[in-house]
């Protein structure tokens, strides 16, 4: 039910526009007709609020009043060059930068300068909501405000399927359904007096073959009634050169502060009570800074709403990135193309959406497979044509070019004059996942060829989230096992299994095995003579840490030392060593670190008590002897080598067992990366059988080739 206090203002403007009219007919209105118009005016406002005053999105049930959730977006009156953006740039940071330079504007400042505006932006960026909010403001605004003194009329062009459009008739229908007496004469009078705020949404949704005719009609209509305010909304791709007297602005979405305000409002509506700033900041940290899948899209209000909904539904943790990007993909496919424009038909396909995703997914696959980020316009056009021909799609030859542009819109952006790139790398990768689902042969080839390629990691994770993951996990597991086939790595995995039986860092035995491997490489990085291999060892440590944090988020081994404050903090047993600071540590600090690591290893039962005490006392003795003395680089290296030997003895393992070659380290890094991928797939999987899941977890950091290790030992 519409609140009575919302029904105010419009009756005044309706009467004012009538009685100021020079049309003598309306000056002779009877008192009874006056009352009819007054009540019809109230009905019009109530109808507008009912239809356009609420956020109707799946994530908000029941619908939420627009005024309670609305955050004003950032606007610019010029196009931001796409070539200045990195492929994976964080868009909200660029908006913050523009805000800082004061290059963005508010709606009020733009409306005070221009009566006729075109608001352009990406799908889901808030164009429709922006127009609806302008209409709501007109009901309560003062006459001297930017939208004050105008009666809002909202026209949805997505409902128009031909070129026979009469804008005056469409406006009359808005008043007719509210019971306005003499609505035709009233609309004519209001138009001539310039009393309407005409909001025309989704003009790009008109079938492409009719768009030029409709734009001509908009120009003629706006020229005839130029004293009215007319605001249009469309996507960036629409060619609007004919509308010369319209000023074009771009809606960018949200910067950091706007996102945080939106988070606060959404949570306040969700919990129906004030939410603490600390809670909102925690949510922001997770979705805006830490998670790669969300920080690329949180500037977009539609996507941000989905992110917050999934965050709340997942007990305040981020999961289900496949669901998130499937919803985004569905929105792009369903709303970013004109009805009737896609005159393509799969043989056996049910609708044009299926045809479109078939084309886009294969294009995404070919582009990702190439290993390039940018593609010449000619390449894109040829690839599109080849795929259409390969799939036996039927199309209208005359409209082929325009249909192609419609299909590619919102997925590919023009990075420069002749170069294209995918606007969001994760949208590209979920499209690739759709393509891989269509062919088991292509899936096997892709796993075989790209499993160790970092840019394909998200493809396999999406694939696990879109279907049963048993087959995918089995193939990946068998592939990564081959990275452990060398005798030295096989022996190392046997040793990890044996030592980890007593380790108590976690109740998950796989985490304990990860910790053993982590500790060994941590010691190797700090004290082993591995100068030329430090980067690969540090990469191994990062991947093992990621696996641990995925398997057991509550595990203590997930904090890092900030290299900037290494000399100012007291190292705790929870810290792991950031490889970037290893070279910069003084020998005294290195010995302090060795002492802390020995205590941590003993606490988690990686080494026994007697070995730990022997190691600790030796370290402290060396530390005391060196206190206040200078030391050459040579003597430091000797000291580090002795520390390394002490650690090997404490592990009850000869140094020869850790003599990994560079090839061994690279193979182990690939194994760790593959293990990380498996755990991500398990977390994201739409379905995985319980038995396989247990087997996969139990096999992490174990020796898949025990016979090889036995042969080597003999």
Coordinates of C-alpha atoms in Angstrom, one line a residue, residues 270-632:
X270 CA 18.5 -7.2 5.8
X271 CA 18.7 -7.0 9.6
X272 CA 16.1 -4.3 10.1
X273 CA 18.4 -2.5 12.5
X274 CA 21.5 -0.3 12.4
X275 CA 24.7 -2.2 11.4
X276 CA 28.0 -1.4 12.9
X277 CA 30.7 0.3 10.8
X278 CA 33.1 -2.5 11.7
X279 CA 30.8 -5.1 10.2
X280 CA 30.4 -3.1 7.0
X281 CA 34.2 -2.6 6.8
X282 CA 34.8 -6.4 7.2
X283 CA 32.4 -7.1 4.3
X284 CA 34.1 -4.4 2.2
X285 CA 37.5 -5.9 2.9
X286 CA 36.4 -9.3 1.7
X287 CA 34.4 -8.4 -1.4
X288 CA 36.3 -5.2 -2.4
X289 CA 39.9 -6.0 -1.7
X290 CA 40.6 -9.7 -1.0
X291 CA 38.5 -11.6 -3.5
X292 CA 39.5 -11.4 -7.1
X293 CA 36.1 -12.6 -8.4
X294 CA 34.2 -9.8 -6.7
X295 CA 36.5 -6.8 -6.8
X296 CA 36.3 -6.6 -10.6
X297 CA 32.5 -6.1 -10.5
X298 CA 31.6 -4.4 -7.2
X299 CA 31.4 -1.0 -8.9
X300 CA 28.3 -2.3 -10.8
X301 CA 25.2 -2.0 -8.5
X302 CA 23.5 -5.0 -10.1
X303 CA 26.5 -7.2 -9.5
X304 CA 27.2 -5.8 -6.1
X305 CA 23.6 -6.7 -5.0
X306 CA 24.3 -10.3 -6.1
X307 CA 27.6 -10.4 -4.3
X308 CA 26.0 -9.2 -1.0
X309 CA 23.2 -11.7 -1.4
X310 CA 25.6 -14.6 -1.8
X311 CA 27.7 -13.3 1.0
X312 CA 24.8 -13.2 3.4
X313 CA 23.5 -16.6 2.2
X314 CA 26.9 -18.2 2.8
X315 CA 27.2 -17.4 6.5
X316 CA 29.3 -14.3 5.9
X317 CA 32.0 -15.9 3.7
X318 CA 32.5 -15.6 0.0
X319 CA 31.7 -18.8 -1.9
X320 CA 29.8 -19.7 -5.0
X321 CA 31.7 -17.6 -7.6
X322 CA 30.2 -19.8 -10.3
X323 CA 26.7 -18.8 -9.2
X324 CA 27.7 -15.2 -9.1
X325 CA 29.1 -15.2 -12.6
X326 CA 26.4 -17.3 -14.0
X327 CA 23.9 -14.7 -12.8
X328 CA 26.0 -11.9 -14.4
X329 CA 26.3 -13.9 -17.6
X330 CA 22.5 -14.5 -17.7
X331 CA 21.9 -10.8 -17.2
X332 CA 24.2 -9.9 -20.0
X333 CA 22.7 -12.4 -22.4
X334 CA 19.2 -11.5 -21.5
X335 CA 19.2 -7.8 -21.3
X336 CA 22.1 -6.5 -23.5
X337 CA 20.5 -7.4 -26.8
X338 CA 17.5 -6.1 -28.6
X339 CA 14.4 -8.3 -28.9
X340 CA 14.2 -9.6 -32.4
X341 CA 17.7 -8.4 -33.3
X342 CA 19.3 -11.8 -33.1
X343 CA 18.1 -13.3 -36.4
X344 CA 20.2 -16.4 -35.9
X345 CA 18.8 -19.8 -35.2
X346 CA 20.8 -22.9 -34.2
X347 CA 19.8 -26.0 -35.9
X348 CA 17.9 -27.6 -33.0
X349 CA 18.3 -24.7 -30.7
X350 CA 15.4 -23.4 -28.6
X351 CA 16.1 -19.7 -28.6
X352 CA 18.5 -16.9 -29.7
X353 CA 20.1 -16.9 -26.2
X354 CA 21.4 -20.4 -26.8
X355 CA 22.7 -19.4 -30.2
X356 CA 24.4 -16.3 -28.8
X357 CA 26.2 -18.2 -25.9
X358 CA 27.4 -20.7 -28.4
X359 CA 29.1 -18.1 -30.5
X360 CA 30.5 -16.1 -27.6
X361 CA 31.8 -19.2 -25.7
X362 CA 33.7 -20.5 -28.7
X363 CA 35.1 -17.0 -29.3
X364 CA 36.2 -16.8 -25.7
X365 CA 37.8 -20.2 -25.9
X366 CA 39.8 -19.3 -29.1
X367 CA 40.9 -16.0 -27.6
X368 CA 42.0 -17.5 -24.3
X369 CA 43.8 -20.4 -26.0
X370 CA 45.8 -17.9 -28.0
X371 CA 47.3 -16.5 -24.8
X372 CA 46.7 -12.9 -25.9
X373 CA 44.7 -10.2 -24.3
X374 CA 44.1 -7.9 -27.3
X375 CA 42.8 -8.7 -30.8
X376 CA 42.5 -6.6 -33.9
X377 CA 39.0 -5.8 -35.0
X378 CA 39.5 -7.7 -38.3
X379 CA 40.5 -10.8 -36.3
X380 CA 37.3 -10.5 -34.2
X381 CA 35.1 -10.1 -37.2
X382 CA 36.6 -13.0 -39.1
X383 CA 36.4 -15.2 -36.0
X384 CA 32.8 -14.3 -35.5
X385 CA 31.9 -15.0 -39.1
X386 CA 33.8 -18.3 -39.1
X387 CA 31.9 -19.6 -36.0
X388 CA 28.5 -18.5 -37.4
X389 CA 29.3 -20.4 -40.6
X390 CA 30.7 -23.5 -38.8
X391 CA 27.6 -23.8 -36.6
X392 CA 25.3 -23.5 -39.7
X393 CA 23.5 -20.5 -38.3
X394 CA 21.0 -18.7 -40.4
X395 CA 21.1 -14.9 -40.5
X396 CA 20.0 -11.9 -42.5
X397 CA 22.9 -10.9 -44.7
X398 CA 21.8 -7.2 -44.8
X399 CA 21.9 -6.9 -41.0
X400 CA 24.8 -9.2 -40.3
X401 CA 27.3 -6.5 -39.2
X402 CA 24.8 -4.8 -36.9
X403 CA 23.8 -8.2 -35.4
X404 CA 27.4 -9.0 -34.8
X405 CA 27.9 -5.8 -32.9
X406 CA 24.8 -6.5 -30.8
X407 CA 26.1 -10.0 -30.0
X408 CA 29.6 -8.7 -28.9
X409 CA 28.3 -5.8 -27.0
X410 CA 29.0 -5.8 -23.2
X411 CA 31.5 -8.7 -23.7
X412 CA 34.2 -7.1 -25.8
X413 CA 35.3 -3.5 -25.4
X414 CA 37.2 -1.4 -27.9
X415 CA 40.5 -1.0 -26.2
X416 CA 41.8 1.4 -28.8
X417 CA 40.8 2.3 -32.4
X418 CA 41.2 -1.2 -33.8
X419 CA 42.0 -3.4 -30.8
X420 CA 39.4 -5.3 -28.7
X421 CA 39.6 -7.1 -25.4
X422 CA 37.1 -8.9 -23.1
X423 CA 35.7 -6.4 -20.7
X424 CA 35.9 -8.8 -17.7
X425 CA 38.4 -11.7 -17.8
X426 CA 36.2 -13.8 -15.5
X427 CA 33.2 -13.5 -17.8
X428 CA 35.4 -14.6 -20.6
X429 CA 36.5 -17.7 -18.5
X430 CA 33.0 -18.7 -17.6
X431 CA 32.1 -18.6 -21.3
X432 CA 35.1 -20.8 -21.9
X433 CA 33.7 -23.2 -19.3
X434 CA 30.4 -23.4 -21.2
X435 CA 32.3 -24.2 -24.4
X436 CA 34.3 -27.0 -22.6
X437 CA 31.0 -28.5 -21.3
X438 CA 29.9 -29.1 -24.9
X439 CA 32.7 -31.5 -25.8
X440 CA 34.5 -34.1 -23.6
X441 CA 37.2 -34.3 -26.2
X442 CA 37.9 -30.6 -26.1
X443 CA 37.8 -30.7 -22.2
X444 CA 40.5 -33.5 -22.1
X445 CA 42.6 -31.6 -24.6
X446 CA 42.3 -28.4 -22.6
X447 CA 43.2 -30.1 -19.3
X448 CA 46.2 -31.8 -21.0
X449 CA 47.4 -28.5 -22.6
X450 CA 46.5 -25.8 -20.1
X451 CA 46.3 -27.4 -16.6
X452 CA 49.6 -25.7 -15.6
X453 CA 48.7 -22.4 -17.2
X454 CA 47.7 -19.9 -14.5
X455 CA 45.2 -18.0 -16.7
X456 CA 43.1 -21.2 -17.1
X457 CA 42.8 -21.9 -13.4
X458 CA 39.4 -20.0 -13.1
X459 CA 38.1 -21.9 -16.1
X460 CA 38.5 -25.3 -14.4
X461 CA 37.0 -23.9 -11.1
X462 CA 34.0 -22.6 -13.0
X463 CA 33.7 -25.9 -14.7
X464 CA 33.6 -27.7 -11.4
X465 CA 30.8 -25.3 -10.2
X466 CA 28.7 -25.9 -13.3
X467 CA 28.5 -29.6 -13.3
X468 CA 29.5 -32.8 -11.4
X469 CA 33.2 -32.5 -10.7
X470 CA 34.1 -36.2 -10.3
X471 CA 35.5 -36.6 -13.8
X472 CA 37.3 -33.3 -13.7
X473 CA 38.9 -33.9 -10.3
X474 CA 40.0 -37.4 -11.3
X475 CA 41.7 -36.2 -14.5
X476 CA 43.5 -33.3 -12.7
X477 CA 44.6 -35.5 -9.8
X478 CA 46.1 -38.1 -12.2
X479 CA 47.9 -35.3 -14.1
X480 CA 49.5 -33.6 -11.1
X481 CA 50.7 -36.9 -9.7
X482 CA 53.2 -37.1 -12.5
X483 CA 55.0 -34.1 -11.1
X484 CA 56.2 -36.3 -8.2
X485 CA 57.7 -39.1 -10.2
X486 CA 61.4 -38.2 -9.5
X487 CA 63.0 -40.4 -6.8
X488 CA 63.9 -37.4 -4.6
X489 CA 60.4 -36.0 -4.6
X490 CA 59.0 -39.5 -4.0
X491 CA 61.2 -40.0 -1.0
X492 CA 60.3 -36.5 0.3
X493 CA 56.6 -37.3 0.1
X494 CA 57.2 -40.5 2.1
X495 CA 59.0 -38.6 4.7
X496 CA 56.2 -36.0 4.9
X497 CA 53.6 -38.8 5.5
X498 CA 55.7 -40.4 8.3
X499 CA 56.5 -37.1 10.1
X500 CA 53.0 -35.7 9.8
X501 CA 51.4 -38.5 11.8
X502 CA 52.4 -36.7 15.1
X503 CA 51.9 -33.1 13.9
X504 CA 48.9 -31.4 15.6
X505 CA 48.5 -28.1 13.8
X506 CA 45.0 -29.2 12.6
X507 CA 42.5 -31.9 12.9
X508 CA 42.7 -32.3 9.2
X509 CA 45.6 -34.7 8.4
X510 CA 46.1 -33.2 4.9
X511 CA 46.7 -29.8 6.6
X512 CA 49.3 -31.4 8.8
X513 CA 51.1 -32.8 5.8
X514 CA 51.0 -29.4 4.1
X515 CA 52.5 -27.8 7.2
X516 CA 55.4 -30.3 7.2
X517 CA 56.2 -29.5 3.6
X518 CA 55.8 -25.8 4.3
X519 CA 58.2 -25.8 7.2
X520 CA 60.9 -27.6 5.2
X521 CA 60.8 -25.1 2.4
X522 CA 60.6 -22.3 4.9
X523 CA 63.9 -23.5 6.4
X524 CA 65.3 -24.1 3.0
X525 CA 64.5 -20.5 1.9
X526 CA 66.0 -18.9 5.0
X527 CA 69.1 -21.0 5.6
X528 CA 69.7 -23.2 2.6
X529 CA 72.1 -22.1 -0.1
X530 CA 69.4 -21.6 -2.7
X531 CA 70.1 -18.1 -4.0
X532 CA 69.2 -18.8 -7.6
X533 CA 66.1 -20.7 -6.6
X534 CA 64.6 -18.4 -4.0
X535 CA 61.8 -17.2 -6.3
X536 CA 60.5 -20.7 -7.0
X537 CA 60.8 -21.7 -3.3
X538 CA 58.8 -18.7 -2.3
X539 CA 56.1 -19.6 -4.9
X540 CA 55.9 -23.1 -3.4
X541 CA 55.4 -21.6 0.0
X542 CA 52.6 -19.3 -1.2
X543 CA 50.8 -22.2 -2.8
X544 CA 51.1 -24.4 0.2
X545 CA 49.8 -21.6 2.4
X546 CA 46.9 -21.1 0.1
X547 CA 46.0 -24.8 0.3
X548 CA 46.2 -24.7 4.1
X549 CA 43.9 -21.6 4.3
X550 CA 41.4 -23.3 2.0
X551 CA 41.4 -26.6 3.9
X552 CA 41.3 -25.1 7.3
X553 CA 40.6 -21.3 7.5
X554 CA 41.0 -21.4 11.3
X555 CA 44.5 -22.7 11.0
X556 CA 47.1 -20.6 12.8
X557 CA 49.6 -20.7 9.9
X558 CA 48.0 -17.9 7.8
X559 CA 49.5 -14.7 9.1
X560 CA 52.4 -12.9 7.3
X561 CA 55.1 -10.6 8.5
X562 CA 54.9 -7.2 6.9
X563 CA 58.4 -6.5 5.5
X564 CA 58.1 -2.8 6.3
X565 CA 57.8 -3.5 10.1
X566 CA 60.1 -6.4 10.4
X567 CA 62.4 -4.6 12.8
X568 CA 59.6 -3.1 14.9
X569 CA 57.5 -6.2 15.8
X570 CA 57.9 -9.2 18.0
X571 CA 57.6 -12.2 15.8
X572 CA 55.0 -14.7 17.0
X573 CA 54.6 -18.4 16.4
X574 CA 51.7 -17.7 14.1
X575 CA 53.8 -15.9 11.4
X576 CA 55.2 -17.4 8.3
X577 CA 58.1 -15.8 6.5
X578 CA 57.5 -13.4 3.6
X579 CA 60.2 -14.4 1.1
X580 CA 60.7 -10.8 0.1
X581 CA 62.3 -10.0 3.5
X582 CA 64.6 -13.0 3.7
X583 CA 67.6 -11.2 2.1
X584 CA 67.1 -8.1 4.2
X585 CA 67.3 -9.7 7.6
X586 CA 70.3 -9.0 9.7
X587 CA 72.0 -12.2 11.1
X588 CA 70.8 -11.4 14.6
X589 CA 67.2 -11.2 13.4
X590 CA 67.7 -14.3 11.3
X591 CA 68.8 -16.2 14.5
X592 CA 65.8 -14.8 16.4
X593 CA 63.6 -16.1 13.6
X594 CA 65.3 -19.5 13.7
X595 CA 64.6 -19.7 17.5
X596 CA 60.9 -18.9 17.0
X597 CA 60.6 -21.4 14.2
X598 CA 62.2 -24.1 16.4
X599 CA 59.6 -23.3 19.2
X600 CA 56.8 -23.4 16.6
X601 CA 58.0 -26.8 15.2
X602 CA 58.2 -28.3 18.7
X603 CA 54.8 -26.9 19.6
X604 CA 53.2 -28.6 16.6
X605 CA 55.3 -31.8 17.2
X606 CA 57.2 -31.5 13.9
X607 CA 60.3 -32.2 15.9
X608 CA 60.5 -33.9 19.2
X609 CA 61.3 -32.1 22.5
X610 CA 64.9 -33.1 22.8
X611 CA 65.8 -32.1 19.3
X612 CA 64.0 -28.8 19.7
X613 CA 65.8 -28.0 22.9
X614 CA 69.2 -28.9 21.4
X615 CA 68.4 -26.8 18.4
X616 CA 67.2 -23.8 20.4
X617 CA 70.1 -23.9 22.8
X618 CA 72.6 -23.9 19.9
X619 CA 70.8 -21.0 18.2
X620 CA 70.8 -19.0 21.4
X621 CA 74.5 -19.8 22.1
X622 CA 75.5 -18.6 18.6
X623 CA 73.3 -15.5 19.0
X624 CA 75.0 -14.6 22.3
X625 CA 78.5 -15.1 20.8
X626 CA 77.8 -12.9 17.8
X627 CA 76.1 -10.1 19.8
X628 CA 77.7 -6.7 19.0
X629 CA 80.2 -8.2 16.5
X630 CA 80.4 -7.4 12.8
X631 CA 80.6 -10.3 10.3
X632 CA 81.7 -10.7 6.7

